[in-house]
């Protein structure tokens, strides 16, 4: 929601300031330049980015419009963990196996659909609980293991934004390409009337 509001403010400020200064919107309406710049940017993004990262990028962009996680989500997560640990206290670690191996069928996880939809979070929690249930890792080693897993997850989650940032860095260069192409077109009409030259320059 805030992303939409921010975009409206940016566009409103730029367009409003331009028109208040006496500019005409049709003068800056250049769909061909938009096609050159953003088409080339999209193509370079597809060429330089693995398909899995592109899918994650689309998912994250849609997530911006859908909103992130709030205080209630974190409180629900704490309550869910309390219920899981309460099962372990009552029935032992073995009682957690069905919940961990089949989280989609777990009555506890079903009560928290937003967490259940977050597949990386569910996988991280389930893998951690499997390690605890197996008893193959000492408690003092578990913290290091979790930190390493979180670092890997963070690196994976940052790949889409890094790919988009690299593409954004190339946009000024693509803008220069579009400007040079505009100059080429203008030079082809250099012997025309001033109105035609001005239109091509714009």
C-alpha positions as a LaTeX table, in Angstrom:
\begin{tabular}{lrrr}
\hline
Residue & $x$ (\AA) & $y$ (\AA) & $z$ (\AA) \\
\hline
Unk1 & 0.00 & 0.00 & 0.00 \\
Unk2 & 2.75 & 2.44 & 0.96 \\
Unk3 & 4.61 & 1.57 & $-2.25$ \\
Unk4 & 1.58 & 2.65 & $-4.30$ \\
Unk5 & 1.23 & 5.86 & $-2.28$ \\
Unk6 & 4.93 & 6.63 & $-2.77$ \\
Unk7 & 4.71 & 6.03 & $-6.52$ \\
Unk8 & 1.68 & 8.34 & $-6.78$ \\
Unk9 & 3.52 & 11.07 & $-4.85$ \\
Unk10 & 6.61 & 10.81 & $-7.07$ \\
Unk11 & 4.65 & 10.88 & $-10.34$ \\
Unk12 & 2.33 & 13.61 & $-9.06$ \\
Unk13 & 5.24 & 15.80 & $-7.99$ \\
Unk14 & 7.17 & 15.41 & $-11.26$ \\
Unk15 & 4.18 & 15.80 & $-13.58$ \\
Unk16 & 2.59 & 18.52 & $-11.45$ \\
Unk17 & 5.79 & 20.56 & $-11.28$ \\
Unk18 & 6.31 & 20.20 & $-15.02$ \\
Unk19 & 2.81 & 21.37 & $-15.89$ \\
Unk20 & 2.89 & 24.21 & $-13.34$ \\
Unk21 & 6.04 & 25.48 & $-15.03$ \\
Unk22 & 4.15 & 25.68 & $-18.32$ \\
Unk23 & 5.23 & 22.37 & $-19.81$ \\
Unk24 & 2.96 & 20.24 & $-21.99$ \\
Unk25 & 2.58 & 16.59 & $-21.09$ \\
Unk26 & 2.53 & 15.52 & $-24.73$ \\
Unk27 & 6.06 & 16.87 & $-25.09$ \\
Unk28 & 7.42 & 14.28 & $-22.65$ \\
Unk29 & 5.19 & 11.46 & $-23.84$ \\
Unk30 & 7.72 & 9.40 & $-25.75$ \\
Unk31 & 6.61 & 5.74 & $-25.83$ \\
Unk32 & 9.41 & 4.80 & $-28.23$ \\
Unk33 & 12.07 & 5.94 & $-25.76$ \\
Unk34 & 10.30 & 4.06 & $-22.98$ \\
Unk35 & 10.38 & 0.97 & $-25.17$ \\
Unk36 & 14.10 & 1.40 & $-25.90$ \\
Unk37 & 15.14 & 1.99 & $-22.29$ \\
Unk38 & 12.90 & $-0.41$ & $-20.38$ \\
Unk39 & 12.83 & $-3.03$ & $-23.12$ \\
Unk40 & 16.62 & $-3.15$ & $-23.18$ \\
Unk41 & 16.69 & $-3.19$ & $-19.37$ \\
Unk42 & 14.24 & $-6.08$ & $-19.21$ \\
Unk43 & 16.18 & $-8.00$ & $-21.83$ \\
Unk44 & 19.48 & $-7.51$ & $-20.03$ \\
Unk45 & 17.86 & $-8.61$ & $-16.77$ \\
Unk46 & 16.59 & $-11.81$ & $-18.38$ \\
Unk47 & 19.98 & $-12.51$ & $-20.00$ \\
Unk48 & 22.01 & $-12.00$ & $-16.83$ \\
Unk49 & 19.67 & $-13.56$ & $-14.27$ \\
Unk50 & 18.78 & $-17.23$ & $-13.67$ \\
Unk51 & 15.13 & $-18.15$ & $-14.11$ \\
Unk52 & 14.75 & $-19.08$ & $-10.43$ \\
Unk53 & 15.92 & $-15.61$ & $-9.38$ \\
Unk54 & 13.54 & $-13.95$ & $-11.84$ \\
Unk55 & 10.64 & $-15.93$ & $-10.35$ \\
Unk56 & 11.70 & $-14.84$ & $-6.86$ \\
Unk57 & 11.95 & $-11.24$ & $-8.08$ \\
Unk58 & 8.38 & $-11.30$ & $-9.42$ \\
Unk59 & 7.17 & $-12.83$ & $-6.17$ \\
Unk60 & 8.94 & $-10.19$ & $-4.09$ \\
Unk61 & 7.61 & $-7.35$ & $-6.25$ \\
Unk62 & 4.08 & $-8.66$ & $-5.81$ \\
Unk63 & 4.79 & $-8.98$ & $-2.09$ \\
Unk64 & 5.47 & $-5.24$ & $-1.92$ \\
Unk65 & 1.93 & $-4.55$ & $-3.08$ \\
Unk66 & 0.47 & $-7.16$ & $-0.75$ \\
Unk67 & 2.16 & $-5.85$ & 2.38 \\
Unk68 & 4.76 & $-7.44$ & 4.63 \\
Unk69 & 4.71 & $-8.87$ & 8.12 \\
Unk70 & 3.39 & $-6.96$ & 11.11 \\
Unk71 & 3.40 & $-7.24$ & 14.87 \\
Unk72 & 0.48 & $-9.66$ & 14.86 \\
Unk73 & 2.35 & $-12.05$ & 12.57 \\
Unk74 & 5.33 & $-12.19$ & 14.93 \\
Unk75 & 3.06 & $-12.71$ & 17.92 \\
Unk76 & 1.30 & $-15.53$ & 16.07 \\
Unk77 & 4.69 & $-17.08$ & 15.37 \\
Unk78 & 5.58 & $-17.01$ & 19.07 \\
Unk79 & 2.23 & $-18.57$ & 19.99 \\
Unk80 & 2.70 & $-21.26$ & 17.35 \\
Unk81 & 6.16 & $-22.09$ & 18.68 \\
Unk82 & 4.73 & $-22.26$ & 22.21 \\
Unk83 & 2.14 & $-24.79$ & 21.03 \\
Unk84 & 4.81 & $-26.86$ & 19.29 \\
Unk85 & 7.07 & $-26.86$ & 22.33 \\
Unk86 & 4.11 & $-27.66$ & 24.57 \\
Unk87 & 3.48 & $-30.79$ & 22.49 \\
Unk88 & 7.15 & $-31.74$ & 22.95 \\
Unk89 & 6.85 & $-31.21$ & 26.71 \\
Unk90 & 3.66 & $-33.26$ & 26.94 \\
Unk91 & 4.34 & $-36.06$ & 24.44 \\
Unk92 & 8.10 & $-35.89$ & 24.04 \\
Unk93 & 10.05 & $-34.97$ & 20.93 \\
Unk94 & 8.62 & $-38.01$ & 19.14 \\
Unk95 & 5.19 & $-36.38$ & 19.33 \\
Unk96 & 6.42 & $-33.64$ & 17.02 \\
Unk97 & 7.30 & $-35.91$ & 14.11 \\
Unk98 & 3.89 & $-35.80$ & 12.41 \\
Unk99 & 3.73 & $-32.02$ & 12.74 \\
Unk100 & 7.24 & $-31.54$ & 11.37 \\
Unk101 & 7.17 & $-34.12$ & 8.58 \\
Unk102 & 3.73 & $-33.06$ & 7.33 \\
Unk103 & 3.25 & $-29.39$ & 8.26 \\
Unk104 & 0.40 & $-28.95$ & 5.74 \\
Unk105 & $-1.59$ & $-31.57$ & 7.66 \\
Unk106 & $-0.68$ & $-30.33$ & 11.14 \\
Unk107 & $-3.59$ & $-28.91$ & 13.12 \\
Unk108 & $-1.19$ & $-26.50$ & 14.82 \\
Unk109 & 0.26 & $-25.09$ & 11.60 \\
Unk110 & $-3.19$ & $-24.87$ & 10.01 \\
Unk111 & $-4.17$ & $-22.31$ & 12.63 \\
Unk112 & $-1.47$ & $-20.01$ & 11.26 \\
Unk113 & $-2.08$ & $-19.90$ & 7.48 \\
Unk114 & 0.18 & $-16.92$ & 6.82 \\
Unk115 & 3.17 & $-18.76$ & 8.28 \\
Unk116 & 2.18 & $-21.95$ & 6.48 \\
Unk117 & 2.20 & $-20.09$ & 3.14 \\
Unk118 & 5.76 & $-18.92$ & 3.78 \\
Unk119 & 7.48 & $-22.05$ & 2.46 \\
Unk120 & 11.09 & $-20.99$ & 3.25 \\
Unk121 & 10.12 & $-20.22$ & 6.86 \\
Unk122 & 8.27 & $-23.52$ & 7.23 \\
Unk123 & 11.21 & $-25.44$ & 5.76 \\
Unk124 & 13.67 & $-23.65$ & 8.06 \\
Unk125 & 11.57 & $-24.34$ & 11.15 \\
Unk126 & 10.94 & $-27.97$ & 10.17 \\
Unk127 & 14.62 & $-28.65$ & 9.40 \\
Unk128 & 15.65 & $-27.12$ & 12.72 \\
Unk129 & 13.16 & $-29.23$ & 14.64 \\
Unk130 & 14.35 & $-32.36$ & 12.82 \\
Unk131 & 17.88 & $-31.65$ & 14.01 \\
Unk132 & 16.63 & $-31.19$ & 17.57 \\
Unk133 & 14.53 & $-34.37$ & 17.44 \\
Unk134 & 17.41 & $-36.44$ & 16.06 \\
Unk135 & 19.71 & $-35.28$ & 18.86 \\
Unk136 & 22.67 & $-35.41$ & 16.49 \\
Unk137 & 23.79 & $-31.85$ & 17.26 \\
Unk138 & 24.89 & $-30.53$ & 20.62 \\
Unk139 & 23.00 & $-27.48$ & 21.95 \\
Unk140 & 26.06 & $-25.23$ & 21.73 \\
Unk141 & 26.57 & $-26.24$ & 18.07 \\
Unk142 & 22.92 & $-25.68$ & 17.16 \\
Unk143 & 23.27 & $-21.89$ & 17.34 \\
Unk144 & 26.15 & $-21.87$ & 14.85 \\
Unk145 & 24.20 & $-24.17$ & 12.54 \\
Unk146 & 21.15 & $-21.90$ & 12.64 \\
Unk147 & 23.25 & $-18.80$ & 11.95 \\
Unk148 & 24.80 & $-20.48$ & 8.91 \\
Unk149 & 21.36 & $-21.48$ & 7.62 \\
Unk150 & 20.07 & $-17.93$ & 8.11 \\
Unk151 & 23.05 & $-16.48$ & 6.25 \\
Unk152 & 22.36 & $-18.79$ & 3.30 \\
Unk153 & 18.66 & $-17.87$ & 3.33 \\
Unk154 & 19.51 & $-14.17$ & 3.49 \\
Unk155 & 21.89 & $-14.49$ & 0.55 \\
Unk156 & 19.21 & $-16.25$ & $-1.49$ \\
Unk157 & 16.57 & $-13.66$ & $-0.59$ \\
Unk158 & 18.89 & $-10.80$ & $-1.60$ \\
Unk159 & 19.64 & $-12.20$ & $-5.06$ \\
Unk160 & 16.50 & $-10.72$ & $-6.72$ \\
Unk161 & 17.09 & $-7.24$ & $-5.30$ \\
Unk162 & 20.76 & $-7.39$ & $-6.30$ \\
Unk163 & 19.79 & $-8.36$ & $-9.86$ \\
Unk164 & 17.29 & $-5.49$ & $-9.99$ \\
Unk165 & 19.88 & $-3.09$ & $-8.57$ \\
Unk166 & 22.40 & $-4.09$ & $-11.25$ \\
Unk167 & 19.78 & $-3.47$ & $-13.93$ \\
Unk168 & 18.93 & $-0.08$ & $-12.39$ \\
Unk169 & 22.62 & 0.87 & $-12.53$ \\
Unk170 & 22.51 & 0.30 & $-16.29$ \\
Unk171 & 19.46 & 2.53 & $-16.86$ \\
Unk172 & 21.45 & 5.80 & $-17.21$ \\
Unk173 & 23.57 & 4.20 & $-19.94$ \\
Unk174 & 20.45 & 2.95 & $-21.71$ \\
Unk175 & 19.01 & 6.46 & $-21.44$ \\
Unk176 & 22.08 & 7.82 & $-23.18$ \\
Unk177 & 21.61 & 5.23 & $-25.94$ \\
Unk178 & 18.01 & 6.40 & $-26.41$ \\
Unk179 & 19.17 & 10.04 & $-26.47$ \\
Unk180 & 21.83 & 9.30 & $-29.10$ \\
Unk181 & 19.26 & 7.50 & $-31.24$ \\
Unk182 & 17.05 & 10.58 & $-30.90$ \\
Unk183 & 19.91 & 12.76 & $-32.11$ \\
Unk184 & 20.38 & 10.46 & $-35.11$ \\
Unk185 & 16.70 & 10.84 & $-36.00$ \\
Unk186 & 16.91 & 14.62 & $-35.50$ \\
Unk187 & 19.93 & 14.89 & $-37.81$ \\
Unk188 & 17.95 & 13.07 & $-40.49$ \\
Unk189 & 15.42 & 15.93 & $-40.37$ \\
Unk190 & 17.90 & 18.77 & $-39.90$ \\
Unk191 & 16.73 & 20.46 & $-43.10$ \\
Unk192 & 13.10 & 20.44 & $-41.98$ \\
Unk193 & 11.09 & 23.25 & $-40.36$ \\
Unk194 & 11.89 & 24.27 & $-36.74$ \\
Unk195 & 8.70 & 22.64 & $-35.45$ \\
Unk196 & 9.72 & 19.26 & $-36.82$ \\
Unk197 & 13.26 & 19.57 & $-35.46$ \\
Unk198 & 11.94 & 20.57 & $-32.04$ \\
Unk199 & 9.54 & 17.61 & $-32.02$ \\
Unk200 & 12.38 & 15.18 & $-32.83$ \\
Unk201 & 14.64 & 16.71 & $-30.18$ \\
Unk202 & 11.93 & 16.27 & $-27.56$ \\
\hline
\end{tabular}
